[in-house]
mmCIF file of N, CA, C and O in Angstrom:
data_model
loop_
_atom_site.group_PDB
_atom_site.id
_atom_site.type_symbol
_atom_site.label_atom_id
_atom_site.label_comp_id
_atom_site.label_asym_id
_atom_site.label_seq_id
_atom_site.Cartn_x
_atom_site.Cartn_y
_atom_site.Cartn_z
ATOM 1 N N MET V 18 -9.937 3.693 -7.303
ATOM 2 C CA MET V 18 -10.819 3.962 -6.084
ATOM 3 C C MET V 18 -10.022 4.257 -4.960
ATOM 4 O O MET V 18 -10.474 5.276 -4.367
ATOM 5 N N GLY V 19 -8.852 4.069 -4.496
ATOM 6 C CA GLY V 19 -8.195 4.471 -3.612
ATOM 7 C C GLY V 19 -8.745 4.062 -2.067
ATOM 8 O O GLY V 19 -9.783 3.261 -1.807
ATOM 9 N N LEU V 20 -7.855 4.950 -1.202
ATOM 10 C CA LEU V 20 -8.742 4.710 0.325
ATOM 11 C C LEU V 20 -9.944 5.556 0.424
ATOM 12 O O LEU V 20 -10.016 6.865 0.336
ATOM 13 N N THR V 21 -10.740 4.813 1.023
ATOM 14 C CA THR V 21 -11.904 5.368 1.451
ATOM 15 C C THR V 21 -11.928 5.640 3.091
ATOM 16 O O THR V 21 -11.311 4.903 3.884
ATOM 17 N N LEU V 22 -12.639 6.513 3.270
ATOM 18 C CA LEU V 22 -12.922 6.617 4.855
ATOM 19 C C LEU V 22 -13.555 5.287 5.514
ATOM 20 O O LEU V 22 -12.989 4.993 6.667
ATOM 21 N N TYR V 23 -14.244 4.762 4.957
ATOM 22 C CA TYR V 23 -14.702 3.418 5.631
ATOM 23 C C TYR V 23 -13.482 2.357 5.850
ATOM 24 O O TYR V 23 -13.493 1.717 7.022
ATOM 25 N N TRP V 24 -12.816 2.153 4.909
ATOM 26 C CA TRP V 24 -11.858 1.459 4.540
ATOM 27 C C TRP V 24 -10.551 1.857 5.919
ATOM 28 O O TRP V 24 -10.250 1.027 6.586
ATOM 29 N N GLU V 25 -10.321 3.363 5.733
ATOM 30 C CA GLU V 25 -9.430 3.929 6.960
ATOM 31 C C GLU V 25 -9.653 3.451 8.347
ATOM 32 O O GLU V 25 -9.258 2.895 9.081
ATOM 33 N N GLN V 26 -11.036 3.615 8.653
ATOM 34 C CA GLN V 26 -11.447 3.223 9.904
ATOM 35 C C GLN V 26 -11.097 1.676 10.238
ATOM 36 O O GLN V 26 -11.103 1.691 11.339
ATOM 37 N N LYS V 27 -11.696 1.094 9.058
ATOM 38 C CA LYS V 27 -11.590 -0.677 9.524
ATOM 39 C C LYS V 27 -10.063 -0.774 9.700
ATOM 40 O O LYS V 27 -9.803 -1.753 10.273
ATOM 41 N N LEU V 28 -9.246 -0.396 8.867
ATOM 42 C CA LEU V 28 -7.695 -0.228 9.075
ATOM 43 C C LEU V 28 -7.358 -0.330 10.358
ATOM 44 O O LEU V 28 -6.499 -0.916 10.896
ATOM 45 N N ASP V 29 -7.724 0.831 10.647
ATOM 46 C CA ASP V 29 -7.205 1.495 12.219
ATOM 47 C C ASP V 29 -7.892 0.606 13.117
ATOM 48 O O ASP V 29 -7.497 0.151 14.150
ATOM 49 N N ASP V 30 -9.374 0.136 13.125
ATOM 50 C CA ASP V 30 -9.499 -0.925 13.901
ATOM 51 C C ASP V 30 -8.695 -1.847 14.029
ATOM 52 O O ASP V 30 -8.858 -2.938 15.261
ATOM 53 N N ALA V 31 -8.334 -2.446 13.082
ATOM 54 C CA ALA V 31 -7.564 -3.789 13.278
ATOM 55 C C ALA V 31 -6.042 -3.703 13.217
ATOM 56 O O ALA V 31 -5.181 -4.303 12.808
ATOM 57 N N ASP V 32 -5.742 -2.136 13.692
ATOM 58 C CA ASP V 32 -4.445 -1.904 13.991
ATOM 59 C C ASP V 32 -3.588 -1.804 12.982
ATOM 60 O O ASP V 32 -2.445 -1.686 13.151
ATOM 61 N N LEU V 33 -3.888 -1.690 11.360
ATOM 62 C CA LEU V 33 -3.090 -1.941 10.412
ATOM 63 C C LEU V 33 -2.432 -0.078 10.244
ATOM 64 O O LEU V 33 -1.377 -0.151 9.536
ATOM 65 N N VAL V 34 -3.165 0.620 10.665
ATOM 66 C CA VAL V 34 -2.819 1.915 10.758
ATOM 67 C C VAL V 34 -1.425 2.181 11.436
ATOM 68 O O VAL V 34 -0.273 2.720 10.987
ATOM 69 N N SER V 35 -1.532 1.632 12.760
ATOM 70 C CA SER V 35 -0.365 2.035 13.670
ATOM 71 C C SER V 35 0.869 0.955 13.280
ATOM 72 O O SER V 35 1.788 1.209 12.785
ATOM 73 N N PHE V 36 0.364 -0.245 12.359
ATOM 74 C CA PHE V 36 1.256 -1.035 12.020
ATOM 75 C C PHE V 36 2.058 -0.446 10.739
ATOM 76 O O PHE V 36 3.209 -0.561 10.573
ATOM 77 N N PHE V 37 1.344 0.335 10.042
ATOM 78 C CA PHE V 37 2.061 1.150 9.011
ATOM 79 C C PHE V 37 2.850 2.050 9.705
ATOM 80 O O PHE V 37 3.904 2.304 9.253
ATOM 81 N N ASP V 38 2.199 2.977 10.419
ATOM 82 C CA ASP V 38 3.036 4.137 11.106
ATOM 83 C C ASP V 38 4.451 3.296 11.651
ATOM 84 O O ASP V 38 5.684 4.040 11.891
ATOM 85 N N ASP V 39 4.275 2.319 12.634
ATOM 86 C CA ASP V 39 5.849 1.568 13.025
ATOM 87 C C ASP V 39 6.496 0.924 11.950
ATOM 88 O O ASP V 39 7.735 0.796 12.346
ATOM 89 N N ASN V 40 6.043 0.726 10.689
ATOM 90 C CA ASN V 40 7.096 0.390 9.564
ATOM 91 C C ASN V 40 6.877 1.525 8.460
ATOM 92 O O ASN V 40 7.452 0.505 7.016
ATOM 93 N N ARG V 41 7.073 2.540 8.711
ATOM 94 C CA ARG V 41 6.671 3.457 7.460
ATOM 95 C C ARG V 41 7.741 3.419 6.388
ATOM 96 O O ARG V 41 7.584 3.806 5.184
ATOM 97 N N SER V 42 8.745 3.842 6.733
ATOM 98 C CA SER V 42 10.110 3.653 5.967
ATOM 99 C C SER V 42 10.212 2.335 4.767
ATOM 100 O O SER V 42 10.231 2.738 3.899
ATOM 101 N N ALA V 43 9.828 1.408 5.512
ATOM 102 C CA ALA V 43 9.891 -0.167 4.779
ATOM 103 C C ALA V 43 8.833 0.009 3.783
ATOM 104 O O ALA V 43 8.875 -0.224 2.340
ATOM 105 N N TRP V 44 7.484 0.372 3.968
ATOM 106 C CA TRP V 44 6.387 0.736 3.144
ATOM 107 C C TRP V 44 6.536 1.845 2.066
ATOM 108 O O TRP V 44 6.080 1.725 0.964
ATOM 109 N N LEU V 45 7.273 2.862 2.665
ATOM 110 C CA LEU V 45 7.672 3.965 1.580
ATOM 111 C C LEU V 45 8.658 3.178 0.290
ATOM 112 O O LEU V 45 8.234 3.904 -0.795
ATOM 113 N N ILE V 46 9.459 2.899 0.941
ATOM 114 C CA ILE V 46 10.569 1.951 -0.270
ATOM 115 C C ILE V 46 9.628 0.977 -0.996
ATOM 116 O O ILE V 46 9.810 1.142 -2.385
ATOM 117 N N ALA V 47 8.866 0.254 -0.680
ATOM 118 C CA ALA V 47 7.927 -0.567 -1.333
ATOM 119 C C ALA V 47 6.933 0.199 -2.351
ATOM 120 O O ALA V 47 6.522 -0.327 -3.263
ATOM 121 N N ALA V 48 6.082 1.218 -1.883
ATOM 122 C CA ALA V 48 5.652 2.182 -2.660
ATOM 123 C C ALA V 48 6.445 2.770 -3.741
ATOM 124 O O ALA V 48 5.639 2.884 -4.812
ATOM 125 N N ARG V 49 7.599 3.123 -3.336
ATOM 126 C CA ARG V 49 8.182 3.728 -4.300
ATOM 127 C C ARG V 49 8.798 2.749 -5.355
ATOM 128 O O ARG V 49 8.639 3.330 -6.709
ATOM 129 N N ASP V 50 9.072 1.879 -4.747
ATOM 130 C CA ASP V 50 9.516 0.701 -5.995
ATOM 131 C C ASP V 50 8.126 0.273 -6.867
ATOM 132 O O ASP V 50 8.296 0.003 -8.230
ATOM 133 N N ALA V 51 6.916 0.145 -6.157
ATOM 134 C CA ALA V 51 5.991 0.082 -7.149
ATOM 135 C C ALA V 51 5.602 1.160 -8.119
ATOM 136 O O ALA V 51 5.396 0.900 -9.443
ATOM 137 N N LEU V 52 5.787 2.427 -7.483
ATOM 138 C CA LEU V 52 5.553 3.228 -8.714
ATOM 139 C C LEU V 52 6.636 3.388 -9.786
ATOM 140 O O LEU V 52 6.476 3.368 -10.937
ATOM 141 N N GLN V 53 7.806 3.013 -9.352
ATOM 142 C CA GLN V 53 8.894 2.979 -10.512
ATOM 143 C C GLN V 53 8.723 1.686 -11.642
ATOM 144 O O GLN V 53 8.845 2.001 -12.504
ATOM 145 N N TYR V 54 8.056 0.647 -11.020
ATOM 146 C CA TYR V 54 7.865 -0.520 -11.630
ATOM 147 C C TYR V 54 6.777 0.073 -12.882
ATOM 148 O O TYR V 54 6.769 -0.199 -14.066
ATOM 149 N N ALA V 55 5.443 0.853 -12.295
ATOM 150 C CA ALA V 55 4.497 1.133 -13.174
ATOM 151 C C ALA V 55 5.041 2.100 -14.256
ATOM 152 O O ALA V 55 4.778 1.993 -15.576
ATOM 153 N N ARG V 56 6.216 2.960 -13.665
ATOM 154 C CA ARG V 56 6.722 4.017 -14.745
ATOM 155 C C ARG V 56 7.418 3.398 -15.832
ATOM 156 O O ARG V 56 7.580 3.462 -17.075
ATOM 157 N N ASP V 57 8.048 2.313 -15.337
ATOM 158 C CA ASP V 57 8.771 1.428 -16.181
ATOM 159 C C ASP V 57 8.225 0.658 -17.373
ATOM 160 O O ASP V 57 8.373 0.171 -18.429
ATOM 161 N N ARG V 58 6.920 0.356 -16.936
ATOM 162 C CA ARG V 58 6.394 -0.792 -17.910
ATOM 163 C C ARG V 58 5.232 0.088 -18.710
ATOM 164 O O ARG V 58 4.254 -0.595 -19.427
ATOM 165 N N PHE V 59 4.289 1.142 -17.962
ATOM 166 C CA PHE V 59 3.421 1.798 -18.728
ATOM 167 C C PHE V 59 3.814 2.612 -19.919
ATOM 168 O O PHE V 59 4.950 2.773 -19.958
ATOM 169 N N PRO V 60 3.097 2.967 -21.016
ATOM 170 C CA PRO V 60 3.321 3.268 -22.027
ATOM 171 C C PRO V 60 3.926 4.881 -21.391
ATOM 172 O O PRO V 60 3.916 5.640 -20.510
ATOM 173 N N ASP V 61 5.029 5.433 -22.680
ATOM 174 C CA ASP V 61 5.506 6.774 -22.131
ATOM 175 C C ASP V 61 4.491 8.043 -21.883
ATOM 176 O O ASP V 61 3.120 7.751 -22.828
ATOM 177 N N ASN V 62 4.689 8.654 -21.219
ATOM 178 C CA ASN V 62 4.185 9.826 -20.776
ATOM 179 C C ASN V 62 2.726 9.422 -19.964
ATOM 180 O O ASN V 62 1.534 10.113 -20.447
ATOM 181 N N SER V 63 2.520 8.215 -19.618
ATOM 182 C CA SER V 63 0.894 8.013 -18.982
ATOM 183 C C SER V 63 0.721 8.503 -17.693
ATOM 184 O O SER V 63 1.898 8.510 -17.212
ATOM 185 N N THR V 64 -0.490 8.891 -17.658
ATOM 186 C CA THR V 64 -0.603 9.079 -16.063
ATOM 187 C C THR V 64 -0.751 8.182 -15.036
ATOM 188 O O THR V 64 -1.730 7.080 -15.325
ATOM 189 N N ILE V 65 0.180 7.901 -14.051
ATOM 190 C CA ILE V 65 0.346 7.206 -13.024
ATOM 191 C C ILE V 65 -0.602 7.641 -11.988
ATOM 192 O O ILE V 65 -0.408 8.169 -11.447
ATOM 193 N N ARG V 66 -1.456 6.726 -11.772
ATOM 194 C CA ARG V 66 -2.218 6.674 -10.728
ATOM 195 C C ARG V 66 -2.458 6.344 -9.310
ATOM 196 O O ARG V 66 -1.531 5.414 -9.144
ATOM 197 N N ARG V 67 -2.840 6.544 -8.383
ATOM 198 C CA ARG V 67 -2.741 5.925 -7.281
ATOM 199 C C ARG V 67 -2.903 4.533 -7.097
ATOM 200 O O ARG V 67 -2.413 3.285 -6.796
ATOM 201 N N ASP V 68 -4.307 4.015 -7.559
ATOM 202 C CA ASP V 68 -4.566 2.801 -7.838
ATOM 203 C C ASP V 68 -3.679 2.053 -8.802
ATOM 204 O O ASP V 68 -3.781 0.592 -8.400
ATOM 205 N N ASP V 69 -3.024 2.552 -9.694
ATOM 206 C CA ASP V 69 -2.053 1.708 -10.494
ATOM 207 C C ASP V 69 -0.858 1.326 -9.461
ATOM 208 O O ASP V 69 -0.626 0.184 -9.660
ATOM 209 N N VAL V 70 -0.302 2.173 -8.752
ATOM 210 C CA VAL V 70 0.746 1.813 -7.961
ATOM 211 C C VAL V 70 0.056 0.650 -6.400
ATOM 212 O O VAL V 70 0.944 -0.137 -6.480
ATOM 213 N N ALA V 71 -0.891 0.886 -6.611
ATOM 214 C CA ALA V 71 -1.508 -0.029 -5.331
ATOM 215 C C ALA V 71 -1.427 -1.517 -5.956
ATOM 216 O O ALA V 71 -1.349 -2.360 -5.331
ATOM 217 N N GLN V 72 -2.013 -1.346 -7.204
ATOM 218 C CA GLN V 72 -2.098 -2.771 -7.956
ATOM 219 C C GLN V 72 -0.966 -3.509 -7.676
ATOM 220 O O GLN V 72 -0.852 -4.799 -7.467
ATOM 221 N N PHE V 73 0.197 -2.926 -7.946
ATOM 222 C CA PHE V 73 1.609 -3.193 -7.677
ATOM 223 C C PHE V 73 2.204 -3.792 -6.454
ATOM 224 O O PHE V 73 2.897 -4.511 -6.214
ATOM 225 N N LEU V 74 1.617 -2.809 -5.598
ATOM 226 C CA LEU V 74 1.752 -3.231 -4.198
ATOM 227 C C LEU V 74 1.334 -4.214 -3.462
ATOM 228 O O LEU V 74 1.878 -4.956 -2.583
ATOM 229 N N VAL V 75 0.070 -4.791 -3.995
ATOM 230 C CA VAL V 75 -0.602 -6.075 -3.524
ATOM 231 C C VAL V 75 0.071 -7.255 -2.893
ATOM 232 O O VAL V 75 0.389 -7.496 -2.115
ATOM 233 N N PRO V 76 0.822 -7.702 -4.182
ATOM 234 C CA PRO V 76 1.506 -9.137 -3.821
ATOM 235 C C PRO V 76 2.494 -8.740 -3.280
ATOM 236 O O PRO V 76 3.085 -9.691 -2.499
ATOM 237 N N VAL V 77 3.282 -7.310 -2.998
ATOM 238 C CA VAL V 77 4.443 -7.337 -1.953
ATOM 239 C C VAL V 77 3.743 -7.378 -0.583
ATOM 240 O O VAL V 77 4.471 -8.245 0.301
ATOM 241 N N VAL V 78 3.070 -6.712 -0.417
ATOM 242 C CA VAL V 78 1.761 -7.014 1.230
ATOM 243 C C VAL V 78 1.845 -8.262 1.008
ATOM 244 O O VAL V 78 2.163 -8.595 2.393
ATOM 245 N N GLU V 79 1.153 -8.761 0.602
ATOM 246 C CA GLU V 79 0.623 -10.134 0.548
ATOM 247 C C GLU V 79 1.599 -11.262 1.076
ATOM 248 O O GLU V 79 1.211 -12.289 1.987
ATOM 249 N N VAL V 80 3.074 -11.022 0.626
ATOM 250 C CA VAL V 80 4.125 -12.009 1.208
ATOM 251 C C VAL V 80 4.918 -11.245 2.387
ATOM 252 O O VAL V 80 5.996 -12.110 2.521
ATOM 253 N N ASN V 81 4.497 -10.247 2.630
ATOM 254 C CA ASN V 81 5.481 -9.783 3.802
ATOM 255 C C ASN V 81 5.050 -10.608 4.940
ATOM 256 O O ASN V 81 4.047 -10.509 5.694
ATOM 257 N N GLU V 82 6.304 -11.241 5.735
ATOM 258 C CA GLU V 82 6.096 -11.559 6.896
ATOM 259 C C GLU V 82 5.471 -11.378 8.094
ATOM 260 O O GLU V 82 4.609 -11.679 8.466
ATOM 261 N N ASP V 83 5.991 -10.129 8.016
ATOM 262 C CA ASP V 83 5.479 -8.821 9.390
ATOM 263 C C ASP V 83 4.092 -8.684 9.199
ATOM 264 O O ASP V 83 3.101 -8.622 10.029
ATOM 265 N N PHE V 84 3.691 -8.266 7.826
ATOM 266 C CA PHE V 84 2.179 -8.104 7.608
ATOM 267 C C PHE V 84 1.435 -9.321 8.061
ATOM 268 O O PHE V 84 0.173 -9.359 8.798
ATOM 269 N N LYS V 85 1.732 -10.649 7.412
ATOM 270 C CA LYS V 85 1.307 -11.591 7.404
ATOM 271 C C LYS V 85 0.969 -12.209 9.164
ATOM 272 O O LYS V 85 0.169 -12.819 10.094
ATOM 273 N N ASN V 86 2.164 -11.778 9.789
ATOM 274 C CA ASN V 86 2.086 -12.094 11.245
ATOM 275 C C ASN V 86 1.419 -11.544 12.094
ATOM 276 O O ASN V 86 0.153 -11.787 12.913
ATOM 277 N N HIS V 87 1.055 -10.187 11.741
ATOM 278 C CA HIS V 87 -0.143 -8.983 12.338
ATOM 279 C C HIS V 87 -1.434 -9.629 12.117
ATOM 280 O O HIS V 87 -2.247 -9.564 12.972
ATOM 281 N N LEU V 88 -1.654 -9.897 10.866
ATOM 282 C CA LEU V 88 -2.872 -10.953 10.470
ATOM 283 C C LEU V 88 -3.486 -11.778 11.458
ATOM 284 O O LEU V 88 -4.399 -11.945 11.536
ATOM 285 N N ASP V 89 -2.344 -12.715 11.312
ATOM 286 C CA ASP V 89 -2.413 -13.896 12.053
ATOM 287 C C ASP V 89 -2.876 -13.592 13.594
ATOM 288 O O ASP V 89 -3.800 -14.084 14.277
ATOM 289 N N SER V 90 -1.849 -12.689 13.674
ATOM 290 C CA SER V 90 -1.972 -12.420 15.657
ATOM 291 C C SER V 90 -3.378 -11.514 15.644
ATOM 292 O O SER V 90 -4.028 -11.566 17.025
ATOM 293 N N SER V 91 -4.178 -10.861 14.860
ATOM 294 C CA SER V 91 -5.221 -10.446 14.972
ATOM 295 C C SER V 91 -6.217 -11.187 14.528
ATOM 296 O O SER V 91 -7.561 -10.400 14.423
ATOM 297 N N ARG V 92 -6.429 -12.509 13.969
ATOM 298 C CA ARG V 92 -7.333 -13.269 13.520
ATOM 299 C C ARG V 92 -7.797 -12.451 12.642
ATOM 300 O O ARG V 92 -9.385 -12.767 12.183
ATOM 301 N N LEU V 93 -7.298 -12.005 11.589
ATOM 302 C CA LEU V 93 -7.632 -11.110 10.107
ATOM 303 C C LEU V 93 -7.551 -12.324 9.028
ATOM 304 O O LEU V 93 -6.227 -12.222 8.404
ATOM 305 N N THR V 94 -8.555 -13.086 8.671
ATOM 306 C CA THR V 94 -8.211 -14.100 7.675
ATOM 307 C C THR V 94 -8.801 -13.564 6.467
ATOM 308 O O THR V 94 -8.349 -14.440 5.414
ATOM 309 N N GLN V 95 -9.412 -12.662 6.376
ATOM 310 C CA GLN V 95 -9.868 -12.192 4.910
ATOM 311 C C GLN V 95 -8.842 -12.009 4.059
ATOM 312 O O GLN V 95 -7.885 -11.120 4.233
ATOM 313 N N LYS V 96 -8.839 -12.250 2.783
ATOM 314 C CA LYS V 96 -7.880 -12.102 2.204
ATOM 315 C C LYS V 96 -7.866 -10.577 1.485
ATOM 316 O O LYS V 96 -7.337 -9.634 0.637
ATOM 317 N N TYR V 97 -8.856 -9.823 1.550
ATOM 318 C CA TYR V 97 -9.051 -8.492 1.095
ATOM 319 C C TYR V 97 -8.163 -7.329 1.879
ATOM 320 O O TYR V 97 -7.833 -6.273 1.648
ATOM 321 N N TRP V 98 -7.454 -7.576 3.054
ATOM 322 C CA TRP V 98 -6.901 -6.873 4.004
ATOM 323 C C TRP V 98 -5.315 -6.308 3.103
ATOM 324 O O TRP V 98 -5.260 -5.050 3.547
ATOM 325 N N ALA V 99 -5.105 -7.070 2.449
ATOM 326 C CA ALA V 99 -3.571 -6.665 1.648
ATOM 327 C C ALA V 99 -4.100 -5.808 0.539
ATOM 328 O O ALA V 99 -3.280 -4.648 0.371
ATOM 329 N N LYS V 100 -5.025 -5.550 -0.152
ATOM 330 C CA LYS V 100 -5.448 -4.366 -0.844
ATOM 331 C C LYS V 100 -5.813 -3.170 -0.320
ATOM 332 O O LYS V 100 -5.459 -2.214 -0.820
ATOM 333 N N HIS V 101 -6.699 -3.112 0.746
ATOM 334 C CA HIS V 101 -6.941 -2.185 1.282
ATOM 335 C C HIS V 101 -5.902 -1.579 2.123
ATOM 336 O O HIS V 101 -5.772 0.055 2.125
ATOM 337 N N PHE V 102 -4.836 -1.953 2.681
ATOM 338 C CA PHE V 102 -3.504 -1.827 3.417
ATOM 339 C C PHE V 102 -2.496 -1.011 2.030
ATOM 340 O O PHE V 102 -2.057 0.026 2.397
ATOM 341 N N SER V 103 -2.525 -1.783 1.219
ATOM 342 C CA SER V 103 -1.917 -1.437 -0.071
ATOM 343 C C SER V 103 -2.427 0.227 0.094
ATOM 344 O O SER V 103 -1.757 1.178 -0.545
ATOM 345 N N ASP V 104 -3.596 0.405 -0.433
ATOM 346 C CA ASP V 104 -4.450 1.610 -0.683
ATOM 347 C C ASP V 104 -4.015 2.886 0.501
ATOM 348 O O ASP V 104 -3.878 4.011 0.189
ATOM 349 N N LEU V 105 -4.003 2.167 1.663
ATOM 350 C CA LEU V 105 -3.592 3.088 2.862
ATOM 351 C C LEU V 105 -2.140 3.262 2.947
ATOM 352 O O LEU V 105 -1.678 4.822 2.794
ATOM 353 N N ILE V 106 -1.139 2.309 2.228
ATOM 354 C CA ILE V 106 0.252 2.857 2.263
ATOM 355 C C ILE V 106 0.589 4.267 1.063
ATOM 356 O O ILE V 106 1.027 4.834 1.123
ATOM 357 N N VAL V 107 -0.264 3.841 -0.122
ATOM 358 C CA VAL V 107 -0.387 4.701 -1.317
ATOM 359 C C VAL V 107 -0.713 5.967 -0.876
ATOM 360 O O VAL V 107 -0.105 7.121 -1.134
ATOM 361 N N ASP V 108 -1.982 6.000 -0.163
ATOM 362 C CA ASP V 108 -2.662 7.266 0.336
ATOM 363 C C ASP V 108 -1.474 8.243 1.156
ATOM 364 O O ASP V 108 -1.516 9.332 1.085
ATOM 365 N N ARG V 109 -0.942 7.325 2.285
ATOM 366 C CA ARG V 109 0.105 7.991 3.361
ATOM 367 C C ARG V 109 1.531 8.469 2.470
ATOM 368 O O ARG V 109 1.846 9.511 2.912
ATOM 369 N N VAL V 110 2.038 7.811 1.281
ATOM 370 C CA VAL V 110 3.172 8.238 1.124
ATOM 371 C C VAL V 110 2.860 8.833 -0.289
ATOM 372 O O VAL V 110 4.171 9.275 -0.936
ATOM 373 N N TRP V 111 1.743 9.289 -0.927
ATOM 374 C CA TRP V 111 1.772 9.367 -2.512
ATOM 375 C C TRP V 111 2.703 10.772 -2.835
ATOM 376 O O TRP V 111 3.459 11.021 -3.790
ATOM 377 N N ASP V 112 2.209 11.750 -1.940
ATOM 378 C CA ASP V 112 2.868 13.166 -2.376
ATOM 379 C C ASP V 112 4.612 12.941 -2.385
ATOM 380 O O ASP V 112 5.143 13.772 -3.156
ATOM 381 N N GLU V 113 4.918 11.867 -1.052
ATOM 382 C CA GLU V 113 6.317 11.800 -1.077
ATOM 383 C C GLU V 113 7.117 10.697 -2.081
ATOM 384 O O GLU V 113 8.222 11.391 -2.724
ATOM 385 N N ILE V 114 6.401 10.202 -2.702
ATOM 386 C CA ILE V 114 6.660 9.211 -3.824
ATOM 387 C C ILE V 114 6.888 10.000 -5.367
ATOM 388 O O ILE V 114 7.911 9.776 -6.103
ATOM 389 N N VAL V 115 5.879 10.615 -5.427
ATOM 390 C CA VAL V 115 5.403 11.315 -6.756
ATOM 391 C C VAL V 115 6.621 12.363 -6.741
ATOM 392 O O VAL V 115 6.812 12.934 -7.771
ATOM 393 N N ALA V 116 6.680 13.311 -5.917
ATOM 394 C CA ALA V 116 7.675 14.350 -5.826
ATOM 395 C C ALA V 116 9.076 14.169 -6.108
ATOM 396 O O ALA V 116 9.974 14.785 -6.854
ATOM 397 N N GLN V 117 9.799 12.861 -5.657
ATOM 398 C CA GLN V 117 11.133 12.367 -6.009
ATOM 399 C C GLN V 117 11.400 12.254 -7.649
ATOM 400 O O GLN V 117 12.378 12.436 -8.039
ATOM 401 N N GLY V 118 10.123 11.843 -8.367
ATOM 402 C CA GLY V 118 10.247 11.833 -9.918
ATOM 403 C C GLY V 118 10.768 10.266 -9.849
ATOM 404 O O GLY V 118 11.283 9.565 -9.211
ATOM 405 N N PRO V 119 11.151 10.214 -11.187
ATOM 406 C CA PRO V 119 11.601 8.545 -11.776
ATOM 407 C C PRO V 119 12.929 8.508 -11.242
ATOM 408 O O PRO V 119 13.949 9.284 -11.299
ATOM 409 N N GLN V 120 13.223 7.304 -11.150
ATOM 410 C CA GLN V 120 14.678 6.686 -10.598
ATOM 411 C C GLN V 120 15.253 6.541 -11.772
ATOM 412 O O GLN V 120 14.952 5.743 -12.907
ATOM 413 N N GLN V 121 16.524 6.711 -11.977
ATOM 414 C CA GLN V 121 17.512 6.453 -13.121
ATOM 415 C C GLN V 121 18.226 4.997 -13.007
ATOM 416 O O GLN V 121 18.494 4.744 -11.921
#
């Protein structure tokens, strides 16, 4: 389903858009790794979609200490933030990571 306007606004209200912007290079690497993970494990010639990449990115986001600290400091206790933040990451870097092609 990817990032919707509603969730982009909610993420912005929670300062998670600026959190992404402040750490963009790290999140870009994480998204690139998640895409490569999907490429390595999906059947050959499969179309890999944004949601495919985001699902592999969620566990990485969930255990990221900076992300957890941001949630704690903002008193954001709901479990859904990692999923929607992962959608934000993929939305923001998609064109860049797919343009690079598979890593060898």
